[in-house]
CSV table of C-alpha atoms and ligand atoms in Angstrom, one decimal:
chain,number,residue,atom,x,y,z
A,1,MET,CA,-12.1,-5.5,-108.7
A,2,VAL,CA,-8.3,-5.6,-110.1
A,3,ASP,CA,-8.9,-4.8,-113.2
A,4,TYR,CA,-6.9,-7.6,-115.4
A,5,ASP,CA,-4.9,-6.7,-118.8
A,6,SER,CA,-5.1,-10.0,-120.1
A,7,ALA,CA,-6.0,-13.2,-119.8
A,8,LYS,CA,-2.0,-14.7,-118.6
A,9,GLU,CA,-2.0,-12.2,-115.9
A,10,PHE,CA,-6.4,-13.1,-114.7
A,11,TRP,CA,-5.3,-16.6,-114.5
A,12,GLU,CA,-1.9,-16.2,-113.8
A,13,ASP,CA,-3.9,-15.1,-109.9
A,14,LYS,CA,-7.1,-17.2,-110.1
A,15,ILE,CA,-6.5,-20.3,-111.5
A,16,LEU,CA,-4.3,-21.8,-108.4
A,17,PRO,CA,-6.6,-20.3,-105.6
A,18,TRP,CA,-9.3,-21.5,-108.1
A,19,GLU,CA,-8.3,-25.2,-108.1
A,20,GLU,CA,-7.6,-24.6,-104.8
A,21,SER,CA,-11.1,-23.7,-103.5
A,22,ARG,CA,-12.1,-26.7,-105.5
A,23,TYR,CA,-10.2,-29.3,-105.5
A,24,SER,CA,-8.7,-29.3,-102.3
A,25,ALA,CA,-10.1,-31.0,-98.6
A,26,ILE,CA,-11.3,-28.1,-97.6
A,27,GLY,CA,-12.2,-26.7,-100.5
A,28,GLY,CA,-14.3,-30.1,-101.7
A,29,LEU,CA,-16.0,-29.2,-98.5
A,30,SER,CA,-17.8,-25.9,-100.3
A,31,PRO,CA,-21.8,-25.8,-101.9
A,32,LEU,CA,-19.4,-24.6,-105.2
A,33,SER,CA,-17.7,-27.2,-105.7
A,34,TRP,CA,-20.0,-30.7,-106.0
A,35,THR,CA,-20.8,-29.5,-109.7
A,36,VAL,CA,-16.6,-29.5,-111.0
A,37,ARG,CA,-14.9,-32.3,-108.2
A,38,ARG,CA,-18.2,-34.7,-110.1
A,39,ARG,CA,-17.1,-33.1,-113.8
A,40,LEU,CA,-13.9,-34.4,-113.3
A,41,PHE,CA,-15.1,-37.5,-112.1
A,42,LYS,CA,-17.7,-38.4,-114.5
A,43,ALA,CA,-15.1,-37.3,-117.8
A,44,VAL,CA,-11.8,-40.2,-116.4
A,45,GLY,CA,-14.8,-42.7,-116.1
A,46,MET,CA,-15.3,-42.0,-119.6
A,47,VAL,CA,-12.0,-41.9,-121.1
A,48,ARG,CA,-10.9,-45.3,-119.3
A,49,GLU,CA,-14.1,-46.7,-120.4
A,50,ARG,CA,-14.6,-45.6,-124.2
A,51,MET,CA,-10.5,-45.0,-124.6
A,52,ASP,CA,-7.7,-47.4,-125.5
A,53,LYS,CA,-4.3,-47.2,-123.2
A,54,ASP,CA,-2.3,-46.6,-126.1
A,55,SER,CA,-4.6,-43.5,-126.9
A,56,ARG,CA,-2.6,-40.5,-127.4
A,57,ILE,CA,-4.4,-37.2,-125.0
A,58,LEU,CA,-4.5,-33.8,-125.8
A,59,GLU,CA,-6.3,-31.5,-122.4
A,60,LEU,CA,-6.4,-28.4,-123.9
A,61,ALA,CA,-7.2,-26.1,-120.3
A,62,CYS,CA,-5.6,-28.4,-118.6
A,63,GLY,CA,-4.5,-26.1,-115.1
A,64,SER,CA,-1.8,-27.7,-112.3
A,65,GLY,CA,-2.6,-31.4,-113.8
A,66,HIS,CA,-5.6,-32.3,-111.5
A,67,PHE,CA,-7.9,-34.9,-114.5
A,68,ALA,CA,-3.7,-35.5,-115.5
A,69,GLY,CA,-3.3,-37.3,-112.6
A,70,HIS,CA,-6.2,-39.1,-113.1
A,71,LEU,CA,-4.9,-40.4,-116.1
A,72,ARG,CA,-1.8,-42.9,-115.4
A,73,GLY,CA,-1.9,-45.5,-116.7
A,74,ALA,CA,-5.0,-44.6,-118.8
A,75,CYS,CA,-3.5,-43.7,-122.0
A,76,SER,CA,0.6,-43.6,-124.8
A,77,SER,CA,0.9,-40.0,-124.1
A,78,TYR,CA,-0.5,-37.2,-122.6
A,79,PHE,CA,0.1,-33.1,-123.7
A,80,GLY,CA,-1.4,-30.5,-121.7
A,81,ILE,CA,-1.8,-26.8,-123.1
A,82,ASP,CA,-3.1,-24.0,-120.1
A,83,ILE,CA,-2.4,-20.4,-120.2
A,84,ALA,CA,-0.6,-19.8,-116.6
A,85,SER,CA,2.9,-21.4,-116.4
A,86,LYS,CA,2.3,-21.6,-112.5
A,87,ALA,CA,-0.3,-24.1,-113.4
A,88,ILE,CA,2.0,-25.9,-115.7
A,89,GLU,CA,4.4,-25.3,-113.6
A,90,GLU,CA,3.0,-27.9,-110.5
A,91,ALA,CA,1.2,-29.5,-113.1
A,92,ARG,CA,5.0,-30.9,-113.9
A,93,VAL,CA,5.3,-32.2,-110.6
A,94,ARG,CA,1.8,-33.0,-109.9
A,95,VAL,CA,1.8,-35.6,-113.1
A,96,PRO,CA,6.3,-36.0,-113.2
A,97,GLU,CA,6.4,-39.2,-115.5
A,98,SER,CA,8.0,-39.0,-119.4
A,99,THR,CA,4.3,-39.7,-121.5
A,100,PHE,CA,3.0,-36.8,-119.6
A,101,GLN,CA,3.6,-33.4,-121.2
A,102,PHE,CA,2.7,-30.1,-120.4
A,103,ALA,CA,3.3,-26.5,-122.2
A,104,ALA,CA,2.1,-23.1,-121.6
A,105,GLY,CA,0.7,-21.4,-123.9
A,106,ASP,CA,-2.1,-19.7,-125.3
A,107,VAL,CA,-4.5,-22.6,-127.0
A,108,LEU,CA,-5.9,-20.4,-129.9
A,109,GLU,CA,-1.4,-20.0,-130.7
A,110,SER,CA,0.4,-22.7,-129.6
A,111,PRO,CA,0.9,-25.5,-131.9
A,112,TRP,CA,-1.0,-29.0,-129.7
A,113,PRO,CA,0.5,-32.3,-131.1
A,114,ALA,CA,-2.1,-35.4,-132.9
A,115,ALA,CA,-4.0,-37.2,-130.5
A,116,ASP,CA,-7.1,-39.4,-130.9
A,117,LEU,CA,-9.4,-38.0,-127.8
A,118,THR,CA,-9.2,-33.7,-127.0
A,119,ILE,CA,-10.8,-32.6,-123.4
A,120,PHE,CA,-11.4,-29.6,-122.1
A,121,LEU,CA,-12.8,-28.9,-119.2
A,122,GLY,CA,-13.6,-25.2,-118.2
A,123,LEU,CA,-12.6,-23.3,-121.2
A,124,THR,CA,-15.6,-22.5,-123.4
A,125,ASP,CA,-17.0,-20.5,-119.6
A,126,TRP,CA,-13.8,-18.9,-120.9
A,127,LEU,CA,-13.6,-18.5,-124.5
A,128,ASN,CA,-16.1,-16.0,-126.8
A,129,PRO,CA,-18.1,-17.0,-129.6
A,130,PRO,CA,-15.3,-16.1,-132.2
A,131,GLU,CA,-12.7,-18.0,-130.1
A,132,LEU,CA,-14.7,-20.8,-130.1
A,133,ASN,CA,-14.8,-21.8,-133.5
A,134,ARG,CA,-11.3,-20.6,-133.2
A,135,LEU,CA,-10.5,-23.5,-131.1
A,136,PHE,CA,-12.9,-25.7,-133.1
A,137,GLN,CA,-11.0,-24.8,-136.6
A,138,LYS,CA,-8.3,-25.5,-135.2
A,139,ILE,CA,-9.4,-29.3,-133.8
A,140,THR,CA,-7.7,-32.7,-135.7
A,141,SER,CA,-8.6,-35.5,-133.4
A,142,PRO,CA,-10.9,-38.0,-134.2
A,143,GLU,CA,-13.6,-36.7,-131.0
A,144,ILE,CA,-13.5,-34.4,-128.3
A,145,LEU,CA,-15.0,-34.5,-124.5
A,146,PHE,CA,-15.6,-31.1,-123.6
A,147,SER,CA,-17.7,-29.0,-121.2
A,148,TYR,CA,-20.4,-25.6,-121.1
A,149,THR,CA,-21.9,-24.1,-119.2
A,150,GLU,CA,-26.2,-23.5,-119.5
A,151,ALA,CA,-27.9,-20.9,-117.6
A,152,GLY,CA,-31.3,-20.1,-117.7
A,153,THR,CA,-32.2,-16.1,-116.1
A,154,LEU,CA,-33.2,-17.2,-113.2
A,155,ASN,CA,-30.1,-19.3,-112.2
A,156,PRO,CA,-28.6,-18.6,-108.7
A,157,TYR,CA,-25.4,-19.5,-111.1
A,158,ARG,CA,-25.9,-16.0,-113.2
A,159,LEU,CA,-25.9,-14.2,-110.0
A,160,TYR,CA,-22.9,-15.5,-108.5
A,161,ARG,CA,-21.3,-14.6,-111.4
A,162,LYS,CA,-22.3,-11.3,-112.3
A,163,LEU,CA,-20.9,-10.9,-108.8
A,164,MET,CA,-17.7,-12.3,-109.8
A,165,ASP,CA,-17.2,-10.8,-113.0
A,166,SER,CA,-15.5,-7.9,-115.1
A,167,PRO,CA,-19.0,-6.9,-116.6
A,168,GLU,CA,-17.7,-6.8,-119.9
A,169,GLU,CA,-19.5,-9.8,-122.0
A,170,HIS,CA,-17.2,-10.5,-124.5
A,171,ARG,CA,-14.3,-9.8,-121.8
A,172,PHE,CA,-11.5,-12.6,-120.8
A,173,ASP,CA,-12.4,-12.6,-117.6
A,174,HIS,CA,-16.4,-12.6,-117.6
A,175,ALA,CA,-17.8,-16.1,-117.7
A,176,LYS,CA,-19.9,-17.5,-121.1
A,177,MET,CA,-23.0,-19.3,-121.0
A,178,TYR,CA,-23.9,-21.0,-124.0
A,179,SER,CA,-27.2,-23.1,-124.9
A,180,SER,CA,-26.9,-26.6,-126.2
A,181,PRO,CA,-28.7,-25.8,-128.7
A,182,PHE,CA,-26.1,-23.6,-129.8
A,183,ILE,CA,-23.4,-25.9,-128.9
A,184,LEU,CA,-24.7,-28.7,-130.7
A,185,GLY,CA,-24.5,-26.9,-133.6
A,186,LEU,CA,-21.2,-25.8,-133.4
A,187,ILE,CA,-20.0,-29.1,-132.8
A,188,SER,CA,-22.5,-30.2,-135.9
A,189,ASP,CA,-20.6,-27.7,-138.6
A,190,PHE,CA,-17.1,-29.0,-137.6
A,191,GLY,CA,-18.4,-32.4,-138.4
A,192,PHE,CA,-18.8,-33.8,-134.6
A,193,LYS,CA,-21.3,-35.7,-134.0
A,194,ALA,CA,-22.6,-35.4,-129.9
A,195,ASP,CA,-23.9,-37.3,-127.5
A,196,THR,CA,-24.2,-36.1,-124.8
A,197,VAL,CA,-23.3,-37.2,-121.1
A,198,VAL,CA,-23.9,-35.0,-118.4
A,199,ALA,CA,-27.2,-32.2,-119.9
A,200,PRO,CA,-27.1,-29.4,-117.5
A,201,THR,CA,-29.7,-28.9,-115.4
A,202,VAL,CA,-31.0,-25.5,-112.8
A,203,ALA,CA,-29.0,-27.4,-110.3
A,204,ASN,CA,-25.8,-27.7,-112.0
A,205,PRO,CA,-25.1,-26.0,-114.8
A,206,GLY,CA,-22.6,-27.7,-116.7
A,207,GLY,CA,-23.3,-29.3,-119.3
A,208,LEU,CA,-20.8,-32.6,-120.6
A,209,ILE,CA,-20.8,-33.7,-124.2
A,210,TRP,CA,-18.5,-36.2,-125.8
A,211,ALA,CA,-18.4,-36.3,-130.0
A,212,VAL,CA,-17.3,-38.3,-132.4
A,213,ARG,CA,-15.8,-37.2,-136.2
A,214,ALA,CA,-17.9,-38.2,-138.6
A,215,SER,CA,-15.8,-39.6,-140.9
A,216,ALA,CA,-14.1,-41.5,-137.8
A,217,GLU,CA,-17.5,-42.4,-136.6
A,218,GLN,CA,-18.7,-44.2,-140.1
A,219,SER,CA,-15.0,-45.5,-140.6
A,220,ALA,CA,-15.0,-47.8,-136.8
A,221,GLY,CA,-18.1,-49.0,-138.3
A,222,ARG,CA,-20.7,-47.8,-135.4
B,301,LIG,C1,-12.4,-23.1,-114.6
B,301,LIG,S1,-10.4,-23.1,-115.0
B,301,LIG,C2,-10.5,-24.9,-115.4
B,301,LIG,C3,-8.9,-26.1,-115.6
B,301,LIG,C4,-9.8,-27.6,-115.8
B,301,LIG,N1,-9.0,-27.8,-117.1
B,301,LIG,C5,-10.6,-28.0,-114.4
B,301,LIG,O1,-11.7,-28.3,-115.5
B,301,LIG,O2,-9.9,-27.7,-113.1
B,301,LIG,C6,-10.2,-22.8,-117.1
B,301,LIG,C7,-8.2,-22.9,-117.0
B,301,LIG,O3,-8.8,-22.5,-118.6
B,301,LIG,C8,-7.3,-22.2,-118.3
B,301,LIG,N2,-7.8,-20.7,-119.9
B,301,LIG,C9,-8.4,-19.8,-120.7
B,301,LIG,N3,-7.9,-19.5,-121.1
B,301,LIG,C10,-7.4,-19.9,-121.9
B,301,LIG,C11,-6.3,-20.3,-123.2
B,301,LIG,N4,-7.1,-19.2,-123.5
B,301,LIG,N5,-5.3,-21.3,-123.8
B,301,LIG,C12,-5.5,-21.8,-122.2
B,301,LIG,N6,-5.8,-22.6,-121.2
B,301,LIG,C13,-6.4,-21.0,-120.7
B,301,LIG,C14,-7.1,-20.8,-117.0
B,301,LIG,O4,-5.8,-20.8,-116.8
B,301,LIG,C15,-8.0,-22.3,-116.9
B,301,LIG,O5,-6.4,-23.6,-115.8
């Protein structure tokens, strides 16, 4: 196993092969890819259904812009941030339209533009609890769409992670799992009301949440 010194070094090495193994036509045949592809397509559908075309979207941990590529015509502006500059270079090629902007940086350190919706798929898995708190503290948009992973002790996904990850739980190269009550509690602590779009199951440990800031919900009369 390679001994990485930082999350940036880890992701510069991992993200493009990971995307190839999940999103390419050949990678899509792998049994590991369907949950990630389903998550992407479900999330794209939710954005198209729930957001106006004049909304501003912020995507954290955007990778090389796979999600962004599906948002053409669905928003007035899009800003994606990822720690891996290799992924950002590729995102700029994949989605060159001027309304789509990309920046390389750590989401916990970089400034973010104002947005109506903040999206993060596959990011909570790589942040420890204090980092997750810092992430939620930074969010200013009235709505959020994000994923998390919850797998029971006997779920085969846990074995897969054991084989793949560094043994140190809190390190950047060890994937985290969070229980649904923990995630729902976090959302509520930060003043959001959660709508569980996809609940984690044994076959698919990935959860997807749409959350609306309680004050935004009141002013929209929902
Ligand atoms: C599992 S991939 C998911 C990529 C993409 N969101 C998707 O669903 O296809 C995790 C992504 O998080 C990014 N990432 C991890 N930690 C980050 C951080 N602190 N700041 C910015 N990006 C980060 C990685 O570079 C990688 O692109």
